[in-house]
Tab-separated table of C-alpha atoms and ligand atoms in Angstrom:
chain	number	residue	atom	x	y	z
A	27	MET	CA	-8.440	11.037	56.096
A	28	SER	CA	-12.035	9.840	55.789
A	29	LEU	CA	-12.929	6.787	53.708
A	30	ALA	CA	-14.538	8.988	51.057
A	31	GLY	CA	-11.389	11.144	51.068
A	32	ARG	CA	-9.185	8.093	50.574
A	33	LEU	CA	-11.377	6.899	47.726
A	34	TYR	CA	-11.207	10.351	46.158
A	35	LYS	CA	-7.423	10.289	46.452
A	36	LEU	CA	-7.383	6.803	44.951
A	37	GLN	CA	-9.331	8.108	41.984
A	38	GLN	CA	-6.835	10.930	41.472
A	39	LEU	CA	-4.017	8.407	41.527
A	40	ASP	CA	-5.830	6.198	39.044
A	41	LEU	CA	-6.361	9.135	36.690
A	42	GLU	CA	-2.724	10.078	36.926
A	43	LEU	CA	-1.689	6.477	36.340
A	44	GLN	CA	-3.923	6.332	33.289
A	45	GLU	CA	-2.420	9.516	31.845
A	46	ARG	CA	1.156	8.401	32.454
A	47	GLN	CA	0.408	4.969	31.039
A	48	GLN	CA	-1.047	6.569	27.921
A	49	GLU	CA	1.938	8.866	27.550
A	50	LEU	CA	4.315	5.939	27.993
A	51	SER	CA	2.614	3.930	25.286
A	52	ASP	CA	2.650	6.969	22.942
A	53	VAL	CA	6.361	7.424	23.631
A	54	GLU	CA	7.016	3.728	23.025
A	55	ASN	CA	5.090	3.834	19.748
A	56	LYS	CA	7.033	6.864	18.570
A	57	LEU	CA	10.325	5.273	19.578
A	58	SER	CA	9.656	2.121	17.617
A	59	ASP	CA	7.855	3.625	14.641
A	60	ARG	CA	10.142	3.078	11.638
A	61	LYS	CA	7.402	2.935	9.022
A	62	ALA	CA	8.306	6.180	7.229
A	63	LEU	CA	11.994	5.319	7.199
A	64	LEU	CA	11.414	1.794	5.952
A	65	SER	CA	9.128	2.953	3.190
A	66	ALA	CA	11.705	5.541	2.063
A	67	GLU	CA	14.347	2.822	2.015
A	68	THR	CA	12.119	0.501	-0.011
A	69	LYS	CA	11.415	3.316	-2.449
A	70	LEU	CA	15.144	4.034	-2.765
A	71	ALA	CA	15.954	0.393	-3.483
A	72	SER	CA	13.385	0.234	-6.267
A	73	GLN	CA	14.536	3.559	-7.757
A	74	LYS	CA	18.129	2.286	-7.795
A	75	GLU	CA	16.989	-0.790	-9.697
A	76	GLN	CA	15.140	1.396	-12.191
A	77	LEU	CA	18.253	3.511	-12.564
A	78	GLU	CA	20.408	0.500	-13.290
A	79	ASP	CA	17.947	-0.700	-15.944
A	80	ALA	CA	17.757	2.742	-17.533
A	81	ARG	CA	21.558	3.028	-17.615
A	82	LYS	CA	21.853	-0.391	-19.258
A	83	LYS	CA	19.330	0.673	-21.845
A	84	GLN	CA	21.283	3.866	-22.495
A	85	LYS	CA	24.559	1.957	-22.816
A	86	SER	CA	23.117	-0.513	-25.288
A	87	SER	CA	21.640	2.330	-27.359
A	88	GLU	CA	25.096	3.901	-27.424
A	89	TRP	CA	26.674	0.666	-28.610
A	90	GLU	CA	24.039	0.154	-31.261
A	91	LEU	CA	24.600	3.689	-32.448
A	92	ASP	CA	28.364	3.096	-32.627
A	93	ASP	CA	27.743	-0.038	-34.691
A	94	LEU	CA	25.501	1.840	-37.095
A	95	GLN	CA	28.022	4.624	-37.470
A	96	GLU	CA	30.765	2.099	-38.117
A	97	LYS	CA	28.602	0.463	-40.774
A	98	ILE	CA	27.901	3.760	-42.465
A	99	ARG	CA	31.632	4.538	-42.545
A	100	GLN	CA	32.266	1.235	-44.262
A	101	VAL	CA	29.534	1.797	-46.836
A	102	ASP	CA	30.727	5.365	-47.394
A	103	GLY	CA	34.187	3.961	-47.922
A	104	LYS	CA	32.891	1.658	-50.630
A	105	LEU	CA	30.819	4.429	-52.198
A	106	TYR	CA	33.513	7.049	-52.369
A	107	GLY	CA	36.622	4.906	-52.263
A	108	GLY	CA	36.573	4.696	-56.053
A	109	ARG	CA	36.898	0.933	-56.206
A	110	THR	CA	33.247	0.343	-57.002
A	111	LYS	CA	32.390	1.386	-60.522
A	112	ASP	CA	29.233	-0.606	-61.149
A	113	PRO	CA	26.371	1.953	-61.222
A	114	LYS	CA	23.845	-0.588	-59.985
A	115	GLU	CA	25.983	-1.399	-57.011
A	116	LEU	CA	26.537	2.305	-56.334
A	117	VAL	CA	22.784	2.867	-56.289
A	118	ASN	CA	22.410	-0.012	-53.852
A	119	LEU	CA	25.143	1.424	-51.621
A	120	GLU	CA	23.430	4.818	-51.650
A	121	LYS	CA	20.184	3.132	-50.645
A	122	GLU	CA	22.011	1.374	-47.868
A	123	VAL	CA	23.472	4.654	-46.602
A	124	LYS	CA	20.001	6.190	-46.636
A	125	GLY	CA	18.567	3.288	-44.670
A	126	LEU	CA	21.411	3.421	-42.146
A	127	LYS	CA	20.987	7.175	-41.693
A	128	SER	CA	17.354	6.765	-40.879
A	129	GLN	CA	18.196	3.976	-38.406
A	130	ILE	CA	20.777	6.297	-36.831
A	131	ARG	CA	18.226	9.087	-36.432
A	132	ALA	CA	15.805	6.703	-34.749
A	133	LYS	CA	18.551	5.370	-32.502
A	134	GLU	CA	19.658	8.894	-31.575
A	135	ASP	CA	16.086	9.764	-30.618
A	136	SER	CA	15.803	6.695	-28.458
A	137	LEU	CA	19.203	7.434	-26.891
A	138	LEU	CA	18.057	10.956	-26.000
A	139	GLY	CA	14.932	9.459	-24.429
A	140	SER	CA	17.051	7.028	-22.380
A	141	MET	CA	19.380	9.823	-21.270
A	142	SER	CA	16.577	12.016	-20.034
A	143	GLN	CA	15.015	9.026	-18.274
A	144	VAL	CA	18.322	8.342	-16.532
A	145	GLU	CA	18.539	12.002	-15.461
A	146	GLN	CA	14.999	11.921	-14.127
A	147	ILE	CA	15.598	8.759	-12.098
A	148	GLU	CA	18.927	10.126	-10.810
A	149	SER	CA	17.128	13.166	-9.497
A	150	ASP	CA	14.431	10.954	-7.919
A	151	VAL	CA	17.163	8.921	-6.238
A	152	ARG	CA	18.805	12.074	-4.853
A	153	ALA	CA	15.465	13.264	-3.459
A	154	THR	CA	14.785	9.910	-1.811
A	155	VAL	CA	18.300	9.762	-0.362
A	156	GLU	CA	17.709	13.201	1.155
A	157	GLU	CA	14.305	12.161	2.459
A	158	SER	CA	15.730	9.052	4.013
A	159	GLU	CA	18.649	10.973	5.586
A	160	HIS	CA	16.150	13.432	7.030
A	161	LEU	CA	14.059	10.598	8.472
A	162	LYS	CA	17.175	8.994	9.944
A	163	ARG	CA	18.139	12.247	11.665
A	164	GLU	CA	14.589	12.629	12.931
A	165	TRP	CA	14.677	9.068	14.218
A	166	ALA	CA	17.964	9.698	16.057
A	167	GLU	CA	16.620	12.930	17.569
A	168	ARG	CA	13.498	11.125	18.709
A	169	GLN	CA	15.595	8.439	20.391
A	170	GLU	CA	17.594	11.153	22.109
A	171	THR	CA	14.628	13.078	23.488
A	172	LEU	CA	12.044	10.354	23.986
A	173	GLY	CA	14.424	7.706	25.286
A	174	PRO	CA	15.038	9.587	28.560
A	175	ARG	CA	11.337	10.538	28.772
A	176	LYS	CA	10.453	6.854	28.641
A	177	GLY	CA	12.773	6.220	31.597
A	178	GLU	CA	11.225	9.077	33.559
A	179	LEU	CA	7.722	7.834	32.898
A	180	GLU	CA	8.601	4.327	34.001
A	181	ILE	CA	9.942	5.692	37.280
A	182	GLU	CA	6.870	7.908	37.769
A	183	LEU	CA	4.582	4.986	37.060
A	184	ALA	CA	6.399	2.746	39.506
A	185	GLY	CA	6.079	5.470	42.166
A	186	LEU	CA	2.378	5.960	41.491
A	187	LYS	CA	1.728	2.228	41.612
A	188	ALA	CA	3.492	1.928	44.944
A	189	GLU	CA	1.528	4.875	46.322
A	190	ARG	CA	-1.685	3.335	45.042
A	191	SER	CA	-1.066	-0.009	46.685
A	192	ARG	CA	-0.234	1.705	50.004
A	193	LEU	CA	-3.499	3.631	49.756
A	194	VAL	CA	-5.536	0.551	48.809
A	195	GLN	CA	-4.295	-1.141	51.999
A	196	GLN	CA	-5.971	1.681	53.947
A	197	ILE	CA	-9.338	1.083	52.257
A	198	ASP	CA	-11.540	-1.828	53.289
A	199	SER	CA	-12.075	-4.344	50.535
A	200	GLU	CA	-15.829	-3.881	50.279
A	201	ALA	CA	-15.491	-0.135	49.671
A	202	PHE	CA	-12.637	-0.805	47.247
A	203	ASN	CA	-14.763	-3.263	45.264
A	204	ILE	CA	-17.618	-0.766	45.053
A	205	TYR	CA	-15.161	1.862	43.844
A	206	GLU	CA	-13.739	-0.439	41.172
A	207	ARG	CA	-17.196	-1.506	40.011
A	208	ILE	CA	-18.455	2.069	39.568
A	209	ARG	CA	-15.204	3.150	37.927
A	210	LEU	CA	-15.563	0.361	35.393
A	211	ALA	CA	-19.186	1.215	34.674
A	212	ARG	CA	-19.081	5.002	34.800
A	213	GLY	CA	-15.471	6.054	34.478
A	214	GLN	CA	-15.673	8.413	37.427
A	215	ALA	CA	-16.469	6.643	40.686
A	216	VAL	CA	-16.086	9.391	43.272
A	217	VAL	CA	-17.681	12.813	42.823
A	218	LYS	CA	-17.717	15.917	44.924
A	219	VAL	CA	-20.861	17.321	46.423
A	220	GLU	CA	-21.223	21.044	45.873
A	221	ARG	CA	-24.119	23.226	46.980
A	222	GLY	CA	-25.943	20.112	48.005
A	223	ARG	CA	-25.733	18.509	44.594
A	224	CYS	CA	-23.945	15.437	43.312
A	225	LEU	CA	-21.492	16.675	40.677
A	226	GLY	CA	-21.844	13.382	38.836
A	227	CYS	CA	-25.504	13.749	37.919
A	228	HIS	CA	-26.335	17.216	39.320
A	229	ILE	CA	-29.269	15.922	41.352
A	230	ALA	CA	-29.695	17.300	44.854
A	231	VAL	CA	-28.526	15.009	47.649
A	232	PRO	CA	-31.447	14.413	50.086
A	233	THR	CA	-31.009	15.722	53.640
A	234	SER	CA	-31.145	12.205	55.035
A	235	GLN	CA	-27.966	11.343	53.075
A	236	TRP	CA	-26.321	14.668	53.652
A	237	GLN	CA	-25.381	13.829	57.248
A	238	LYS	CA	-23.720	10.600	56.179
A	239	VAL	CA	-21.781	12.364	53.434
A	240	LYS	CA	-20.514	14.821	56.032
A	241	THR	CA	-19.084	12.030	58.189
A	242	GLY	CA	-16.978	10.878	55.238
A	243	ASP	CA	-18.336	7.329	55.261
A	244	LEU	CA	-19.049	5.542	52.042
A	245	THR	CA	-22.246	7.069	50.641
A	246	GLN	CA	-23.509	6.495	47.128
A	247	CYS	CA	-25.695	8.927	45.207
A	248	ASN	CA	-29.282	7.636	45.052
A	249	ASN	CA	-29.498	8.684	41.459
A	250	CYS	CA	-26.195	7.762	39.792
A	251	SER	CA	-24.659	5.422	42.419
A	252	ARG	CA	-21.383	7.329	42.467
A	253	ILE	CA	-19.555	7.681	45.760
A	254	LEU	CA	-20.125	11.133	47.231
A	255	TYR	CA	-17.287	13.179	48.633
A	256	LEU	CA	-17.439	16.423	50.533
A	257	GLU	CA	-14.169	18.349	50.693
B	13	ZN	ZN1	-25.290	11.413	41.329
């Protein structure tokens, strides 16, 4: 194979290496990406705390309501038990019952509010549990499919690297340095010549250079400096 041919082959290997490397880092990112799962778990923890608070609030409303109802039973007992005859006291007891009833209504309203809040948070918790289960399954599936792919890519990359270093040994260091320099500057270092034109910049290759390109020696385009290769 001519020098230009070897450089062209080297470029193909480098492109393939780049692609595989990119795929490997994508695979590795996907394998280690737990952001969605962690954020679902954080959300769940905070919803559970909210739920506990809301349940406590509900419980204490229930107790307060029980207390009020107990009080009203006692006052009713005094009112209708027949032991209290004093009209003034009876009026006071009736007032007390009225006041307690209005407190009970307010407490019942607040209890209903607490209960519906608890229900709402319970349903949020269920949704987040489901979301987090789904993300866990997805995570496990990803490990199952991408784990082996990562192994394959590592083997492919090792093979490509070995092939590249064998090829580099067959290229003299000066030509290799030129190749590396152009690749760094222009991305594509070796370009084909078709219908007499450099495919890098589409300028016609002068006849004087044409002969050299044909021999397969290292020839750079006068216009874009890329290494010319004739298949
Ligand atoms: Zn050119």
